[in-house]
């Protein structure tokens, strides 16, 4: 309904404009004379009306002999005109004559003379004042050219004898189709300059807009609609300065008429074709494709014809092409309305632009039929709003595509992290059993050969665990899910533990492994011990891995300290294979190793350094490297930590745990809730070794039934179980007002489930596969 009303309003407006065009109150020439003696010349006056016309004669203005004139309606194209029973051809030459009666006193006057088909010479009172191309009565002497001229009217005359000689030997039309206009010189000049300014501005807009969209296509998402629109803008920008006012011919006066006429027609045909195709790619589901293909083919054929045929032939294509243009004028808005109804992206703008398009096309058409003047300002506004609205459609389209791509990427990322999380659960659970059982077997006095086998098994299982953890970690860091702990930690003892833990590996390779701690470091600091452990042990691991002789040194140096914080340089130095300069940046990328043979020679995934680097970056530190190929490497980072109030001495006292062998859990009853029998076996074996009594429940519901607060001091609760999961079971326990400590057993990473665990009233998390030491400490802490 709204659309109908708007269309109605548009038609009404257009009829008014047309009426304005028709309302010509200016005097017309009669029998070769126009009387302007009572005119003010403030408005431009077209010298239209009855002119004398001399076919096949180029009359010299000073020639006084009587010639046979006929009267024609100026502006007059002679082709097809019937003169004394003869139909005039397009090729030929003629003279037009008009006498203008002027007031005795006038302000300085000028004539604005348009282009003619296809060369003219203009005389005023016997003097030649303008020439466009070369007029001749033979094709050989003739030369076509199109340009607008402004000619000064001689001053102090009351009669103006206008003689216009026109010749054509190239175009399918002959004569002149636009009015010669007379007016005050100032105003004619101004109006001309205004037209040129508008044309140049519009060309600039279209051309630059076209280039911008071309760039967007080349460097962007290769959307064909964008490409076609950019080509359309560029092609059409030519039409603004290459047609009508012919500014291009003023800028490049030597350009051949044969080139410009071809460009004029090609830009028209190709422009419409490109726009049709653009609409097809813009709203493919709202358009009847065969129509566009037909229009496109016609445009292509006509363009090709304009490129190769002589102008006499291709200039005749304009009339049949008008049908195509008028059809597009109806068809394209129809497609836009359809797209709007189907709620396509940016179709609101498309609909609005079709109104502008109608204004522009209608002005061009009606002006071509000489029904209205050029209405340049309205035309300009129409063009600018049309191109602006089209740009909005494309911008909308680009941002729509980006949004969709982003949503898809986010979905993919989510799927990836869900997949990894499931995988981690699935892989870690059986690993839990393998590692747990290996530990257990090692503690049951195995034979020396069995110890060796068990060590290999434990080593491989731990390796596998490290890889799974690395992949998970990297994924987590990338997804921005990493949360750092802020707890008290003793950096020296963390480094000490790492060195002690890896001493055997170093010994096996026959290299030294030393720790050097600055004696100025005597405070615990606040930080994330797990992450720090991960970074240092990564570096030490690598150092040992890539060193065949010499040794590895781990050091902590105090770089500076205040009352509240301490800045430490933590470094790992080796005398290994080193890293060449060109590889030094590369190795911090994920899955990248300095040498592709590395993984074959030394193993590894290429993730360790990438993870360590990100972990440090997220804590405002940078992992740095100094290395020389063949001589060794030093990896180091400088980080500032807040100091804790506790000293290292106090910490050592706190860490004095009772010995495992003394069965410190004797008399303690623990409820173990776990559905996986292997996990039950592992946990049970350890806990029983330490003296605890274990009751087992296979799911959350069974746990609720089995829990006896007069007996149990701790619940170890798996989270993923059939019947009732760990969260619900814990919530039920808390709902009954029972405050017994509950430790969750999970293969997930703590960060992922922390919130949910807290909400369920669970006190702590043990990540599976658990290290016996960690299980021992945690249980001890809660009992
Ligand atoms: P991975 O060790 O699992 O391959 P990293 O990210 O830890 O992955 O290391 C990436 C690469 O950096 C290694 O493959 C190796 O080429 C190089 N690199 C790391 N540390 C050292 C070192 N201390 N000496 C020599 N090369 C090293």
PDB file of C-alpha atoms and ligand atoms in Angstrom, residues 542-543 545-546 574 577-579 587 592-595 598 603-610 633 635, ligand 1:
ATOM      1  CA  UNK A 542      63.361 -28.475  25.966  1.00  0.00           C
ATOM      2  CA  UNK A 543      66.824 -27.558  27.226  1.00  0.00           C
ATOM      3  CA  UNK A 545      65.940 -32.477  25.099  1.00  0.00           C
ATOM      4  CA  UNK A 546      68.109 -30.353  22.818  1.00  0.00           C
ATOM      5  CA  UNK A 574      71.772 -24.789  27.885  1.00  0.00           C
ATOM      6  CA  UNK A 577      72.121 -27.399  19.542  1.00  0.00           C
ATOM      7  CA  UNK A 578      71.041 -23.736  19.602  1.00  0.00           C
ATOM      8  CA  UNK A 579      68.625 -22.081  17.215  1.00  0.00           C
ATOM      9  CA  UNK A 587      59.580 -21.395  17.061  1.00  0.00           C
ATOM     10  CA  UNK A 592      56.384 -24.990  14.681  1.00  0.00           C
ATOM     11  CA  UNK A 593      59.752 -26.529  15.240  1.00  0.00           C
ATOM     12  CA  UNK A 594      63.086 -24.997  14.260  1.00  0.00           C
ATOM     13  CA  UNK A 595      63.745 -27.902  11.977  1.00  0.00           C
ATOM     14  CA  UNK A 598      63.205 -32.083  15.124  1.00  0.00           C
ATOM     15  CA  UNK A 603      59.762 -35.726  19.486  1.00  0.00           C
ATOM     16  CA  UNK A 604      57.359 -32.989  20.573  1.00  0.00           C
ATOM     17  CA  UNK A 605      54.419 -31.183  19.061  1.00  0.00           C
ATOM     18  CA  UNK A 606      55.779 -27.648  18.740  1.00  0.00           C
ATOM     19  CA  UNK A 607      53.178 -26.345  21.161  1.00  0.00           C
ATOM     20  CA  UNK A 608      55.212 -25.911  24.343  1.00  0.00           C
ATOM     21  CA  UNK A 609      56.843 -22.573  23.487  1.00  0.00           C
ATOM     22  CA  UNK A 610      53.658 -21.148  21.982  1.00  0.00           C
ATOM     23  CA  UNK A 633      70.307 -21.178  24.005  1.00  0.00           C
ATOM     24  CA  UNK A 635      65.315 -18.669  27.269  1.00  0.00           C
TER      25      UNK A 635
HETATM   26  P1  LIG B   1      58.414 -29.091  20.934  1.00  0.00           P
HETATM   27  O1  LIG B   1      59.582 -29.081  21.832  1.00  0.00           O
HETATM   28  O2  LIG B   1      57.285 -29.905  21.468  1.00  0.00           O
HETATM   29  O3  LIG B   1      58.729 -29.404  19.523  1.00  0.00           O
HETATM   30  P2  LIG B   1      58.299 -26.282  21.575  1.00  0.00           P
HETATM   31  O4  LIG B   1      57.282 -25.262  21.237  1.00  0.00           O
HETATM   32  O5  LIG B   1      58.615 -26.447  22.989  1.00  0.00           O
HETATM   33  O6  LIG B   1      57.804 -27.617  20.913  1.00  0.00           O
HETATM   34  O7  LIG B   1      59.598 -25.935  20.793  1.00  0.00           O
HETATM   35  C1  LIG B   1      59.538 -25.553  19.454  1.00  0.00           C
HETATM   36  C2  LIG B   1      60.882 -25.748  18.774  1.00  0.00           C
HETATM   37  O8  LIG B   1      61.828 -24.806  19.269  1.00  0.00           O
HETATM   38  C3  LIG B   1      61.539 -27.070  19.038  1.00  0.00           C
HETATM   39  O9  LIG B   1      61.043 -28.064  18.189  1.00  0.00           O
HETATM   40  C4  LIG B   1      62.993 -26.770  18.732  1.00  0.00           C
HETATM   41  O10 LIG B   1      63.215 -26.768  17.353  1.00  0.00           O
HETATM   42  C5  LIG B   1      63.127 -25.351  19.228  1.00  0.00           C
HETATM   43  N1  LIG B   1      63.671 -25.296  20.607  1.00  0.00           N
HETATM   44  C6  LIG B   1      63.005 -25.087  21.762  1.00  0.00           C
HETATM   45  N2  LIG B   1      63.845 -25.060  22.830  1.00  0.00           N
HETATM   46  C7  LIG B   1      65.071 -25.264  22.330  1.00  0.00           C
HETATM   47  C8  LIG B   1      66.373 -25.336  22.938  1.00  0.00           C
HETATM   48  N3  LIG B   1      66.547 -25.212  24.244  1.00  0.00           N
HETATM   49  N4  LIG B   1      67.416 -25.547  22.120  1.00  0.00           N
HETATM   50  C9  LIG B   1      67.255 -25.684  20.795  1.00  0.00           C
HETATM   51  N5  LIG B   1      66.064 -25.631  20.162  1.00  0.00           N
HETATM   52  C10 LIG B   1      64.989 -25.427  20.922  1.00  0.00           C
END
